[in-house]
Coordinates of N, CA and C in Angstrom, one line a residue:
M1 N -39.5 -12.8 91.9 CA -40.2 -13.1 93.4 C -39.4 -14.5 94.1
Q2 N -38.8 -14.7 94.8 CA -38.4 -15.4 95.6 C -39.4 -16.3 96.4
F3 N -39.0 -17.8 96.9 CA -40.0 -18.2 97.7 C -39.7 -17.6 99.0
A4 N -38.7 -17.3 99.6 CA -38.2 -16.8 100.6 C -39.2 -15.5 100.9
D5 N -39.7 -15.0 99.7 CA -40.3 -13.6 100.0 C -42.0 -13.6 99.9
V6 N -42.5 -15.0 100.4 CA -43.8 -15.0 100.5 C -44.2 -15.1 102.1
D7 N -45.3 -15.0 102.2 CA -45.8 -15.3 103.7 C -46.6 -16.8 103.6
M8 N -46.8 -17.3 104.9 CA -47.4 -18.7 104.7 C -48.7 -18.9 104.0
H9 N -49.3 -17.8 103.3 CA -50.3 -17.8 102.5 C -50.2 -18.0 101.1
G10 N -48.4 -17.9 100.7 CA -48.0 -17.8 99.5 C -48.1 -16.3 98.7
N11 N -48.3 -15.3 99.7 CA -48.6 -13.7 99.1 C -47.0 -13.0 99.3
L12 N -46.6 -12.2 98.8 CA -45.7 -11.6 98.5 C -45.8 -10.8 100.3
H13 N -44.7 -11.0 100.9 CA -44.6 -10.5 102.2 C -44.6 -9.2 102.6
N14 N -45.6 -8.4 103.5 CA -45.5 -6.8 103.4 C -44.0 -6.1 103.8
A15 N -43.3 -7.0 104.3 CA -42.1 -6.4 104.3 C -41.0 -6.2 103.2
R16 N -41.2 -7.3 102.4 CA -40.5 -7.4 101.1 C -41.2 -6.5 100.1
L17 N -42.6 -5.9 100.5 CA -43.0 -5.2 99.5 C -42.4 -3.8 100.0
L18 N -42.1 -3.4 101.0 CA -41.6 -2.2 101.5 C -40.2 -1.9 100.7
A19 N -39.7 -3.0 100.8 CA -38.2 -3.3 100.6 C -38.3 -3.0 98.8
L20 N -39.3 -3.5 98.3 CA -39.1 -3.4 96.8 C -39.6 -1.6 96.3
A21 N -40.2 -1.2 97.0 CA -40.6 0.2 97.0 C -39.4 1.0 97.4
E22 N -38.8 0.7 98.3 CA -37.5 1.5 98.4 C -36.4 1.2 97.6
A23 N -36.2 0.2 97.0 CA -35.5 -0.3 95.7 C -35.9 0.7 94.6
A24 N -37.1 0.9 94.2 CA -37.6 1.6 93.3 C -37.4 3.2 93.2
I25 N -37.7 3.7 94.6 CA -37.3 4.9 94.9 C -35.9 5.3 94.8
D26 N -35.1 4.1 95.2 CA -33.4 4.6 95.0 C -33.1 4.8 93.6
E27 N -33.8 3.7 92.4 CA -33.6 3.5 91.6 C -33.8 4.8 90.7
A28 N -35.1 5.5 90.9 CA -35.5 6.6 90.3 C -34.7 7.7 90.7
L29 N -34.2 8.0 91.9 CA -33.6 8.9 92.0 C -31.9 9.1 91.5
L30 N -31.5 7.8 91.3 CA -30.1 7.5 90.8 C -30.4 7.9 89.5
D31 N -31.7 7.2 88.8 CA -32.0 7.7 87.1 C -32.2 9.1 86.8
A32 N -32.4 9.8 87.7 CA -32.5 11.2 87.5 C -31.2 11.8 88.3
G33 N -30.0 11.3 88.6 CA -28.9 11.9 89.1 C -28.8 12.2 90.4
I34 N -29.7 11.7 91.2 CA -29.5 12.4 92.7 C -29.0 11.3 93.4
D35 N -27.9 11.2 94.2 CA -27.6 10.5 95.0 C -27.6 10.9 96.5
L36 N -28.4 10.3 97.1 CA -28.4 11.0 98.8 C -27.7 10.2 99.5
T37 N -26.8 9.2 99.4 CA -26.1 8.5 100.2 C -25.1 9.5 100.7
Y38 N -24.7 9.0 102.1 CA -24.1 10.0 102.7 C -22.7 9.2 104.0
D39 N -21.6 10.2 104.3 CA -20.7 9.4 105.2 C -21.1 9.9 106.4
P40 N -21.4 8.8 107.2 CA -21.9 9.2 108.7 C -20.6 9.8 109.3
A41 N -19.3 10.0 109.1 CA -18.5 10.1 109.7 C -18.3 11.8 109.4
T42 N -18.9 12.2 108.4 CA -18.7 13.5 108.0 C -20.1 14.3 107.8
A43 N -21.0 13.7 107.5 CA -22.1 14.4 107.2 C -22.8 15.3 108.5
E44 N -23.4 16.4 108.1 CA -24.3 17.1 109.2 C -25.9 16.8 109.3
A45 N -26.2 16.1 108.2 CA -27.5 15.8 108.0 C -28.0 14.7 106.7
A46 N -28.9 14.0 107.2 CA -29.4 13.0 106.2 C -30.6 12.6 106.1
F47 N -31.2 12.0 105.4 CA -32.4 11.6 105.2 C -32.8 10.5 106.3
L48 N -33.8 10.4 107.0 CA -34.4 9.0 107.6 C -35.6 8.9 107.4
V49 N -36.0 7.5 107.3 CA -37.7 7.0 107.2 C -38.2 7.3 108.5
K50 N -39.2 8.4 108.3 CA -39.9 8.5 109.2 C -41.7 7.5 109.2
R51 N -42.0 7.2 108.0 CA -43.4 7.0 108.2 C -43.7 5.9 106.6
T52 N -44.1 5.0 106.8 CA -44.3 4.0 105.7 C -46.0 3.5 106.0
S53 N -46.5 3.4 104.5 CA -47.3 2.6 104.6 C -47.9 1.9 103.1
V54 N -48.4 1.0 103.2 CA -49.0 -0.1 102.2 C -50.8 0.1 102.0
E55 N -51.0 0.5 100.7 CA -52.3 0.1 100.5 C -52.3 -1.5 99.6
Y56 N -53.1 -2.5 99.9 CA -52.7 -3.5 99.4 C -54.3 -3.6 98.6
L57 N -53.9 -4.2 97.0 CA -55.3 -3.6 96.1 C -55.3 -5.4 95.6
A58 N -54.5 -6.2 95.6 CA -54.5 -7.5 94.9 C -53.1 -8.2 95.3
P59 N -53.3 -9.5 96.0 CA -52.3 -10.1 96.2 C -51.3 -10.7 95.1
L60 N -50.0 -10.4 95.5 CA -49.0 -10.9 94.5 C -48.6 -12.5 94.9
R61 N -48.2 -13.2 94.4 CA -48.3 -14.4 94.8 C -46.9 -15.1 94.0
Y62 N -46.3 -16.3 94.9 CA -45.0 -16.7 94.2 C -44.9 -16.8 92.6
R63 N -44.1 -16.6 92.2 CA -44.0 -16.4 90.2 C -44.7 -16.1 89.8
D64 N -45.3 -14.9 90.3 CA -45.8 -13.6 89.5 C -45.2 -12.9 89.3
H65 N -45.1 -12.1 88.0 CA -44.2 -10.7 87.6 C -44.8 -9.6 87.8
Y66 N -43.9 -9.0 88.3 CA -44.6 -7.8 89.0 C -43.8 -6.4 88.2
A67 N -44.0 -5.6 88.4 CA -43.5 -3.9 88.1 C -43.4 -3.0 89.1
C68 N -42.5 -2.1 89.5 CA -42.7 -1.2 90.3 C -42.3 0.1 89.6
A69 N -43.1 1.5 90.0 CA -42.6 2.5 89.6 C -43.0 3.7 90.6
L70 N -42.1 4.5 90.5 CA -42.4 6.1 91.3 C -43.7 6.4 90.7
R71 N -44.5 7.0 91.4 CA -45.3 7.5 90.9 C -45.5 9.1 91.3
S72 N -45.1 9.3 92.4 CA -45.0 10.9 92.8 C -43.9 11.2 94.0
V73 N -43.8 12.3 93.8 CA -42.7 12.7 95.2 C -43.1 13.8 95.7
D74 N -43.7 14.5 96.9 CA -44.0 15.3 97.3 C -43.1 16.2 98.4
V75 N -42.5 17.2 97.9 CA -41.3 17.9 98.6 C -42.1 19.0 99.4
G76 N -41.8 18.6 101.2 CA -42.2 19.7 102.1 C -40.5 20.3 102.3
A77 N -41.0 21.0 103.4 CA -39.5 21.9 103.9 C -38.4 21.2 104.2
A78 N -38.5 19.8 105.1 CA -37.6 19.2 105.6 C -38.3 17.3 105.4
S79 N -38.9 17.4 104.4 CA -39.4 15.9 104.3 C -39.9 15.5 102.9
I80 N -39.5 14.3 102.2 CA -40.0 14.2 101.0 C -41.1 12.7 101.1
T81 N -42.1 12.8 100.4 CA -43.0 11.7 100.4 C -43.3 10.9 99.2
F82 N -42.8 9.8 99.0 CA -42.5 9.4 98.0 C -43.8 8.2 97.7
T83 N -44.3 7.8 96.5 CA -45.7 7.0 96.4 C -44.8 6.2 95.2
V84 N -44.9 4.7 95.7 CA -44.7 3.7 94.5 C -46.0 2.6 94.0
D85 N -46.3 2.6 93.2 CA -47.1 1.7 92.5 C -46.4 0.5 92.2
V86 N -47.1 -0.8 92.7 CA -46.6 -2.1 92.4 C -47.7 -2.7 91.6
H87 N -47.6 -3.2 90.3 CA -48.6 -4.0 89.3 C -48.1 -5.1 89.4
R88 N -49.1 -6.2 89.1 CA -48.4 -7.5 88.6 C -48.6 -7.4 87.1
V89 N -47.7 -8.1 86.5 CA -47.5 -7.9 84.8 C -48.0 -9.0 84.3
R90 N -47.5 -10.5 85.1 CA -47.9 -11.7 84.5 C -48.4 -12.9 85.7
P91 N -49.3 -13.3 85.6 CA -50.3 -13.9 84.8 C -51.4 -13.0 84.1
R92 N -51.6 -12.0 85.3 CA -53.0 -11.3 84.7 C -52.4 -9.7 85.3
P93 N -52.3 -8.8 83.9 CA -52.1 -7.3 84.5 C -52.9 -6.8 85.4
E94 N -52.6 -6.2 86.8 CA -53.6 -5.4 87.6 C -52.8 -4.9 88.7
P95 N -53.1 -3.8 89.3 CA -52.2 -3.2 90.3 C -52.5 -4.0 91.3
A96 N -51.4 -3.9 92.2 CA -51.6 -4.7 93.4 C -51.0 -4.1 94.4
A97 N -50.4 -3.0 94.6 CA -50.3 -2.2 96.0 C -49.9 -0.9 95.6
S98 N -50.0 -0.1 96.4 CA -49.2 1.6 96.4 C -48.9 1.6 97.8
A99 N -47.5 1.9 97.7 CA -46.6 2.3 99.0 C -46.2 3.5 99.3
T100 N -46.5 4.1 100.3 CA -46.0 5.9 100.8 C -44.8 5.7 101.6
V101 N -43.8 6.2 101.2 CA -42.6 6.2 101.9 C -42.2 7.6 102.1
M102 N -42.2 7.9 103.6 CA -41.8 9.5 104.0 C -40.4 9.5 104.6
W103 N -39.5 10.3 103.7 CA -38.4 10.5 104.5 C -37.9 11.9 105.1
V104 N -37.4 12.2 106.2 CA -37.4 13.6 106.8 C -35.7 14.0 106.8
R105 N -35.2 14.9 106.4 CA -33.8 15.3 106.8 C -33.6 16.0 108.0
V106 N -32.6 15.4 108.6 CA -32.4 15.7 110.0 C -31.1 16.0 110.4
N107 N -30.8 16.5 111.3 CA -29.2 16.9 111.6 C -29.2 15.7 112.3
L108 N -27.6 15.0 112.2 CA -27.3 14.0 112.8 C -27.0 13.9 114.1
T109 N -26.8 15.0 114.9 CA -26.2 15.2 116.0 C -27.5 15.5 116.9
S110 N -28.5 16.3 116.3 CA -29.9 16.7 117.3 C -31.0 15.6 116.9
R111 N -30.7 15.1 115.9 CA -31.8 14.4 115.3 C -33.1 15.5 115.0
S112 N -32.8 16.7 114.9 CA -34.2 17.7 114.3 C -34.6 17.6 112.7
P113 N -35.5 18.2 112.3 CA -35.6 18.2 111.2 C -35.0 19.6 110.7
V114 N -34.3 19.5 109.5 CA -34.0 20.6 108.8 C -34.0 20.8 107.4
R115 N -34.2 21.8 106.9 CA -34.6 22.1 105.6 C -34.1 21.6 104.4
I116 N -34.8 21.0 103.5 CA -34.0 20.4 102.4 C -33.4 22.0 101.5
P117 N -32.3 21.6 100.9 CA -31.9 22.9 100.0 C -32.2 22.5 99.0
S118 N -32.9 24.3 98.5 CA -34.0 24.7 97.5 C -33.4 23.7 96.0
Q119 N -32.2 23.7 95.8 CA -31.9 22.9 94.5 C -32.3 21.5 95.0
L120 N -31.7 20.6 95.8 CA -32.0 19.6 96.0 C -33.5 19.5 95.7
A121 N -34.6 20.2 96.4 CA -35.9 20.3 96.3 C -36.4 19.7 94.9
E122 N -36.1 21.1 94.0 CA -36.3 21.2 92.6 C -35.9 19.5 91.9
E123 N -34.9 19.6 92.3 CA -34.3 18.1 91.7 C -35.4 16.9 92.0
L124 N -35.4 16.9 93.1 CA -36.5 15.9 93.7 C -37.9 15.9 93.1
K125 N -38.6 16.9 92.7 CA -39.8 17.2 92.5 C -39.6 16.8 90.9
D126 N -38.3 16.9 90.4 CA -38.5 16.5 88.8 C -37.9 14.9 88.5
A127 N -37.9 14.4 89.7 CA -37.5 13.0 89.5 C -38.3 12.1 89.0
V128 N -38.2 11.2 87.7 CA -39.2 10.5 87.1 C -38.6 9.0 86.9
A129 N -39.5 8.2 87.4 CA -39.0 6.8 87.2 C -39.8 6.2 86.1
T130 N -38.9 4.7 85.9 CA -39.7 3.8 84.9 C -39.6 2.6 85.6
P131 N -41.0 2.0 85.4 CA -41.1 0.7 85.6 C -39.7 -0.4 85.8
N132 N -39.7 -1.1 86.9 CA -38.4 -2.0 86.5 C -39.0 -3.5 87.1
D133 N -38.2 -4.4 86.7 CA -38.8 -6.2 87.2 C -37.7 -6.3 88.5

């Protein structure tokens, strides 16, 4: 963690924690062979963030070592909800936070939700992550 990642109290800033969660999601999907990037010039649909939340369990401080891991993927008709756990590794191992990120697949013209293709839904349900630093 960098000094710029902490707030005025020396704790990991909440915006940085969400960025770590998004990075863990992206890495887990890529590790599972799922690439959800799209070309805005040609794509008809894409995933957009609808909701985020963080449950703080213990502060992460400057120079703490941590690991992020995708705990679960819940796939709905047009949405995916990811849960990412953040654990302090050093100096004292303990859960630090749990972040939830919901994406909704939308038509890029109308911005209305569209169904996730069944093959992609199955691949998403099988996505498995490993902790990363």
